Amino acid sequence: MVYQIDDATAVASLPALPTDNIGTPGFFTGGSTSGGAPTRVRYWWLNMVQEELRNLVIAAGLTQDKTNNAQVLAALKVLFVQLGGKSALADNAVFLGKRADVTSGAARVGLFVDNTDFGAIATIGAGNLGQSGSTEQYYQLESQGSKSLELTFNAPVAGVVHAEASANYSSQNTNQSLLSLSINGVTVSSDQVTGTTCMSNGGCAAVSPGPVTISSYCGTSATSPPNIGHTLRYVFVPT
C-alpha cells in the first residue's frame, strides 16, 4: 500500500525541512508512567518515509495503489536480480529483463553485464539461442544445369548468421562454374570461375527474430559437367 496521503488537510507540495536542531537522532518511545514523554512523530519525518517508499514503486514502473499491501516487495522484484550466492561488486551491474524485439517464448529473457572486463559468464535457459546446421549432397548437374541447397531455422532472437558454401568437382570443370551464397534472399557471396576443381563462398548477415533461410546456388555452362560434392553450413550467433 504505497500512495501519497490524500487527506483533506494534505498540501500539494513537499514542505521544507525544519532548520532548527530538534534533537539527537535515536529511536521511538511510547513514554512512561514516570513522566517520560512519548516520541513526537513530526510531519517532515513522515514525508521522508512516504517519499522513500513511493520512489521505489515509481522506479519499478508500478502504479501506486492504496489497496495493495505488497507493492514494495513487487517493486524490489522488478528492480533487483537475485544473486546466486556470490558477493555483489559495486562496479558490476547486471541487467535482466524482457527483450523488446521478442514477443513470446523463453527467449524473451535478456541478460546484460555492464562491465568491460568481466571474464567468462554462462547462462542456462529453457532452450538454446545459438544454433547451427549443415547439409551435403553429391550429384551431377544436367547439361548447363544448376541446383540449389537450402537450410532453414527459426531465430529466437536477433543475431548474426555466419554461412559457408563449397562445391568440389570430381575432375576439373573446363567450362564456367557459378557458386553463390544467400541469407534470407540476399546474396552475400558469389564467384564465377572457369576451369575449377573446387569453389567456396562465405559470408554473414544480421537477421531478425523469426524464419531464416540460407541457400547456395551451383550452376555450370558445361554440357557434361563432372560430379559435384555440394556443401552448405551455417552458425547463428545471438546479439
PDB file of C-alpha atoms in Angstrom, residues 69-238:
ATOM      1  CA  ASN A  69      -0.063  -4.116   0.720  1.00  0.00           C
ATOM      2  CA  ALA A  70       2.759  -5.812  -1.220  1.00  0.00           C
ATOM      3  CA  GLN A  71       3.861  -3.038  -3.567  1.00  0.00           C
ATOM      4  CA  VAL A  72       7.322  -2.537  -2.087  1.00  0.00           C
ATOM      5  CA  LEU A  73       8.033  -6.260  -2.427  1.00  0.00           C
ATOM      6  CA  ALA A  74       6.777  -6.213  -6.020  1.00  0.00           C
ATOM      7  CA  ALA A  75       8.982  -3.204  -6.778  1.00  0.00           C
ATOM      8  CA  LEU A  76      12.078  -4.883  -5.350  1.00  0.00           C
ATOM      9  CA  LYS A  77      11.477  -7.954  -7.515  1.00  0.00           C
ATOM     10  CA  VAL A  78      11.389  -5.712 -10.585  1.00  0.00           C
ATOM     11  CA  LEU A  79      14.437  -3.623  -9.688  1.00  0.00           C
ATOM     12  CA  PHE A  80      16.889  -6.269  -8.465  1.00  0.00           C
ATOM     13  CA  VAL A  81      18.276  -9.583  -9.726  1.00  0.00           C
ATOM     14  CA  GLN A  82      18.781 -12.270  -7.105  1.00  0.00           C
ATOM     15  CA  LEU A  83      22.450 -13.185  -6.804  1.00  0.00           C
ATOM     16  CA  GLY A  84      23.472 -16.839  -6.833  1.00  0.00           C
ATOM     17  CA  GLY A  85      25.280 -16.868  -3.514  1.00  0.00           C
ATOM     18  CA  LYS A  86      28.136 -14.627  -4.663  1.00  0.00           C
ATOM     19  CA  SER A  87      29.090 -11.224  -3.303  1.00  0.00           C
ATOM     20  CA  ALA A  88      27.937  -8.188  -5.246  1.00  0.00           C
ATOM     21  CA  LEU A  89      30.523  -5.971  -6.910  1.00  0.00           C
ATOM     22  CA  ALA A  90      29.861  -2.249  -6.939  1.00  0.00           C
ATOM     23  CA  ASP A  91      31.206  -1.821 -10.490  1.00  0.00           C
ATOM     24  CA  ASN A  92      29.490  -4.894 -11.958  1.00  0.00           C
ATOM     25  CA  ALA A  93      25.858  -4.057 -12.746  1.00  0.00           C
ATOM     26  CA  VAL A  94      23.724  -6.929 -14.049  1.00  0.00           C
ATOM     27  CA  PHE A  95      20.557  -6.235 -16.036  1.00  0.00           C
ATOM     28  CA  LEU A  96      17.971  -8.955 -16.565  1.00  0.00           C
ATOM     29  CA  GLY A  97      14.641  -8.375 -18.266  1.00  0.00           C
ATOM     30  CA  LYS A  98      12.425  -8.943 -21.280  1.00  0.00           C
ATOM     31  CA  ARG A  99      13.831  -8.200 -24.726  1.00  0.00           C
ATOM     32  CA  ALA A 100      11.891  -5.591 -26.683  1.00  0.00           C
ATOM     33  CA  ASP A 101      12.441  -7.396 -30.005  1.00  0.00           C
ATOM     34  CA  VAL A 102      10.977 -10.757 -28.885  1.00  0.00           C
ATOM     35  CA  THR A 103       7.248 -11.127 -28.230  1.00  0.00           C
ATOM     36  CA  SER A 104       6.935 -14.678 -26.873  1.00  0.00           C
ATOM     37  CA  GLY A 105       8.765 -17.707 -25.529  1.00  0.00           C
ATOM     38  CA  ALA A 106      11.640 -18.241 -23.114  1.00  0.00           C
ATOM     39  CA  ALA A 107      13.966 -16.286 -25.409  1.00  0.00           C
ATOM     40  CA  ARG A 108      12.293 -13.048 -24.286  1.00  0.00           C
ATOM     41  CA  VAL A 109      14.625 -13.005 -21.293  1.00  0.00           C
ATOM     42  CA  GLY A 110      17.744 -10.931 -21.924  1.00  0.00           C
ATOM     43  CA  LEU A 111      20.932 -10.661 -19.861  1.00  0.00           C
ATOM     44  CA  PHE A 112      23.471  -7.842 -19.966  1.00  0.00           C
ATOM     45  CA  VAL A 113      26.545  -7.415 -17.759  1.00  0.00           C
ATOM     46  CA  ASP A 114      27.693  -3.797 -17.557  1.00  0.00           C
ATOM     47  CA  ASN A 115      31.437  -4.312 -17.264  1.00  0.00           C
ATOM     48  CA  THR A 116      34.162  -4.191 -19.918  1.00  0.00           C
ATOM     49  CA  ASP A 117      36.288  -6.839 -18.224  1.00  0.00           C
ATOM     50  CA  PHE A 118      34.047  -9.384 -16.520  1.00  0.00           C
ATOM     51  CA  GLY A 119      35.632 -12.587 -17.824  1.00  0.00           C
ATOM     52  CA  ALA A 120      33.530 -15.593 -18.822  1.00  0.00           C
ATOM     53  CA  ILE A 121      29.833 -15.837 -17.994  1.00  0.00           C
ATOM     54  CA  ALA A 122      27.328 -18.603 -18.634  1.00  0.00           C
ATOM     55  CA  THR A 123      23.554 -18.692 -18.733  1.00  0.00           C
ATOM     56  CA  ILE A 124      21.153 -21.620 -18.663  1.00  0.00           C
ATOM     57  CA  GLY A 125      17.698 -21.269 -20.159  1.00  0.00           C
ATOM     58  CA  ALA A 126      14.756 -23.269 -21.412  1.00  0.00           C
ATOM     59  CA  GLY A 127      16.253 -23.511 -24.891  1.00  0.00           C
ATOM     60  CA  ASN A 128      19.340 -22.893 -26.986  1.00  0.00           C
ATOM     61  CA  LEU A 129      19.737 -19.433 -28.505  1.00  0.00           C
ATOM     62  CA  GLY A 130      22.782 -20.289 -30.640  1.00  0.00           C
ATOM     63  CA  GLN A 131      22.078 -22.703 -33.496  1.00  0.00           C
ATOM     64  CA  SER A 132      23.879 -24.361 -36.391  1.00  0.00           C
ATOM     65  CA  GLY A 133      23.136 -26.659 -39.309  1.00  0.00           C
ATOM     66  CA  SER A 134      24.676 -28.226 -42.401  1.00  0.00           C
ATOM     67  CA  THR A 135      23.848 -30.305 -45.454  1.00  0.00           C
ATOM     68  CA  GLU A 136      25.932 -32.015 -48.144  1.00  0.00           C
ATOM     69  CA  GLN A 137      24.799 -33.543 -51.416  1.00  0.00           C
ATOM     70  CA  TYR A 138      26.616 -35.388 -54.206  1.00  0.00           C
ATOM     71  CA  TYR A 139      25.186 -35.087 -57.693  1.00  0.00           C
ATOM     72  CA  GLN A 140      25.874 -34.479 -61.376  1.00  0.00           C
ATOM     73  CA  LEU A 141      24.280 -31.462 -62.993  1.00  0.00           C
ATOM     74  CA  GLU A 142      22.384 -31.781 -66.205  1.00  0.00           C
ATOM     75  CA  SER A 143      23.826 -30.130 -69.304  1.00  0.00           C
ATOM     76  CA  GLN A 144      24.219 -26.429 -68.443  1.00  0.00           C
ATOM     77  CA  GLY A 145      22.146 -27.114 -65.349  1.00  0.00           C
ATOM     78  CA  SER A 146      22.021 -25.829 -61.791  1.00  0.00           C
ATOM     79  CA  LYS A 147      20.990 -26.922 -58.292  1.00  0.00           C
ATOM     80  CA  SER A 148      20.348 -25.141 -55.003  1.00  0.00           C
ATOM     81  CA  LEU A 149      20.760 -26.318 -51.417  1.00  0.00           C
ATOM     82  CA  GLU A 150      18.693 -24.773 -48.633  1.00  0.00           C
ATOM     83  CA  LEU A 151      18.713 -24.723 -44.837  1.00  0.00           C
ATOM     84  CA  THR A 152      16.064 -23.075 -42.660  1.00  0.00           C
ATOM     85  CA  PHE A 153      15.684 -22.369 -38.960  1.00  0.00           C
ATOM     86  CA  ASN A 154      13.758 -20.064 -36.638  1.00  0.00           C
ATOM     87  CA  ALA A 155      15.868 -17.369 -34.970  1.00  0.00           C
ATOM     88  CA  PRO A 156      14.644 -16.994 -31.349  1.00  0.00           C
ATOM     89  CA  VAL A 157      16.206 -13.523 -31.059  1.00  0.00           C
ATOM     90  CA  ALA A 158      18.020 -11.040 -33.267  1.00  0.00           C
ATOM     91  CA  GLY A 159      21.505 -12.181 -34.261  1.00  0.00           C
ATOM     92  CA  VAL A 160      24.052 -12.811 -36.992  1.00  0.00           C
ATOM     93  CA  VAL A 161      24.192 -15.790 -39.363  1.00  0.00           C
ATOM     94  CA  HIS A 162      27.635 -16.940 -40.495  1.00  0.00           C
ATOM     95  CA  ALA A 163      27.325 -19.214 -43.547  1.00  0.00           C
ATOM     96  CA  GLU A 164      29.642 -21.098 -45.894  1.00  0.00           C
ATOM     97  CA  ALA A 165      29.086 -22.979 -49.154  1.00  0.00           C
ATOM     98  CA  SER A 166      31.502 -25.098 -51.177  1.00  0.00           C
ATOM     99  CA  ALA A 167      31.459 -27.131 -54.389  1.00  0.00           C
ATOM    100  CA  ASN A 168      34.086 -29.788 -55.076  1.00  0.00           C
ATOM    101  CA  TYR A 169      34.241 -31.354 -58.554  1.00  0.00           C
ATOM    102  CA  SER A 170      35.412 -34.913 -59.148  1.00  0.00           C
ATOM    103  CA  SER A 171      37.558 -33.563 -62.002  1.00  0.00           C
ATOM    104  CA  GLN A 172      38.326 -30.174 -63.491  1.00  0.00           C
ATOM    105  CA  ASN A 173      35.289 -28.439 -64.939  1.00  0.00           C
ATOM    106  CA  THR A 174      36.692 -26.809 -68.068  1.00  0.00           C
ATOM    107  CA  ASN A 175      33.621 -24.626 -68.509  1.00  0.00           C
ATOM    108  CA  GLN A 176      32.263 -21.850 -66.319  1.00  0.00           C
ATOM    109  CA  SER A 177      31.026 -22.643 -62.824  1.00  0.00           C
ATOM    110  CA  LEU A 178      28.949 -20.343 -60.634  1.00  0.00           C
ATOM    111  CA  LEU A 179      28.594 -20.724 -56.871  1.00  0.00           C
ATOM    112  CA  SER A 180      26.635 -18.252 -54.756  1.00  0.00           C
ATOM    113  CA  LEU A 181      25.510 -17.962 -51.137  1.00  0.00           C
ATOM    114  CA  SER A 182      22.469 -16.062 -49.864  1.00  0.00           C
ATOM    115  CA  ILE A 183      20.826 -15.383 -46.499  1.00  0.00           C
ATOM    116  CA  ASN A 184      17.113 -14.546 -46.499  1.00  0.00           C
ATOM    117  CA  GLY A 185      17.203 -13.986 -50.245  1.00  0.00           C
ATOM    118  CA  VAL A 186      20.145 -11.566 -50.189  1.00  0.00           C
ATOM    119  CA  THR A 187      23.356 -12.708 -51.900  1.00  0.00           C
ATOM    120  CA  VAL A 188      26.304 -12.396 -49.524  1.00  0.00           C
ATOM    121  CA  SER A 189      28.937 -14.052 -51.739  1.00  0.00           C
ATOM    122  CA  SER A 190      29.202 -15.187 -55.362  1.00  0.00           C
ATOM    123  CA  ASP A 191      32.008 -16.498 -57.611  1.00  0.00           C
ATOM    124  CA  GLN A 192      32.165 -17.412 -61.291  1.00  0.00           C
ATOM    125  CA  VAL A 193      35.233 -19.408 -62.367  1.00  0.00           C
ATOM    126  CA  THR A 194      36.362 -21.234 -65.498  1.00  0.00           C
ATOM    127  CA  GLY A 195      38.380 -24.447 -65.211  1.00  0.00           C
ATOM    128  CA  THR A 196      37.945 -25.066 -61.491  1.00  0.00           C
ATOM    129  CA  THR A 197      38.008 -28.173 -59.318  1.00  0.00           C
ATOM    130  CA  CYS A 198      36.679 -26.526 -56.163  1.00  0.00           C
ATOM    131  CA  MET A 199      34.912 -23.327 -55.106  1.00  0.00           C
ATOM    132  CA  SER A 200      33.858 -21.866 -51.780  1.00  0.00           C
ATOM    133  CA  ASN A 201      31.853 -18.899 -50.539  1.00  0.00           C
ATOM    134  CA  GLY A 202      31.417 -17.426 -47.083  1.00  0.00           C
ATOM    135  CA  GLY A 203      29.515 -14.524 -45.622  1.00  0.00           C
ATOM    136  CA  CYS A 204      27.391 -13.246 -42.769  1.00  0.00           C
ATOM    137  CA  ALA A 205      24.245 -11.185 -42.306  1.00  0.00           C
ATOM    138  CA  ALA A 206      22.231  -9.755 -39.435  1.00  0.00           C
ATOM    139  CA  VAL A 207      18.790 -11.345 -39.010  1.00  0.00           C
ATOM    140  CA  SER A 208      15.684 -10.510 -37.004  1.00  0.00           C
ATOM    141  CA  PRO A 209      13.730 -12.975 -34.824  1.00  0.00           C
ATOM    142  CA  GLY A 210      11.736 -15.392 -36.990  1.00  0.00           C
ATOM    143  CA  PRO A 211      12.262 -17.684 -40.009  1.00  0.00           C
ATOM    144  CA  VAL A 212      15.708 -17.616 -41.645  1.00  0.00           C
ATOM    145  CA  THR A 213      16.669 -19.252 -44.954  1.00  0.00           C
ATOM    146  CA  ILE A 214      20.248 -19.933 -46.071  1.00  0.00           C
ATOM    147  CA  SER A 215      20.729 -21.153 -49.642  1.00  0.00           C
ATOM    148  CA  SER A 216      23.539 -21.925 -52.077  1.00  0.00           C
ATOM    149  CA  TYR A 217      23.227 -21.994 -55.872  1.00  0.00           C
ATOM    150  CA  CYS A 218      25.592 -24.018 -58.059  1.00  0.00           C
ATOM    151  CA  GLY A 219      25.413 -23.829 -61.862  1.00  0.00           C
ATOM    152  CA  THR A 220      27.596 -24.529 -64.891  1.00  0.00           C
ATOM    153  CA  SER A 221      27.771 -23.865 -68.620  1.00  0.00           C
ATOM    154  CA  ALA A 222      29.261 -27.317 -69.240  1.00  0.00           C
ATOM    155  CA  THR A 223      27.269 -29.757 -71.349  1.00  0.00           C
ATOM    156  CA  SER A 224      28.724 -32.732 -69.481  1.00  0.00           C
ATOM    157  CA  PRO A 225      29.838 -31.473 -66.077  1.00  0.00           C
ATOM    158  CA  PRO A 226      31.711 -33.697 -63.601  1.00  0.00           C
ATOM    159  CA  ASN A 227      30.181 -34.934 -60.359  1.00  0.00           C
ATOM    160  CA  ILE A 228      29.913 -32.372 -57.556  1.00  0.00           C
ATOM    161  CA  GLY A 229      30.092 -32.518 -53.771  1.00  0.00           C
ATOM    162  CA  HIS A 230      27.999 -29.507 -52.695  1.00  0.00           C
ATOM    163  CA  THR A 231      28.084 -28.426 -49.033  1.00  0.00           C
ATOM    164  CA  LEU A 232      26.175 -25.740 -47.119  1.00  0.00           C
ATOM    165  CA  ARG A 233      26.540 -24.891 -43.415  1.00  0.00           C
ATOM    166  CA  TYR A 234      25.704 -22.061 -41.023  1.00  0.00           C
ATOM    167  CA  VAL A 235      26.117 -20.868 -37.436  1.00  0.00           C
ATOM    168  CA  PHE A 236      23.659 -18.476 -35.765  1.00  0.00           C
ATOM    169  CA  VAL A 237      25.023 -16.206 -33.018  1.00  0.00           C
ATOM    170  CA  PRO A 238      22.568 -14.153 -30.898  1.00  0.00           C
TER     171      PRO A 238
END
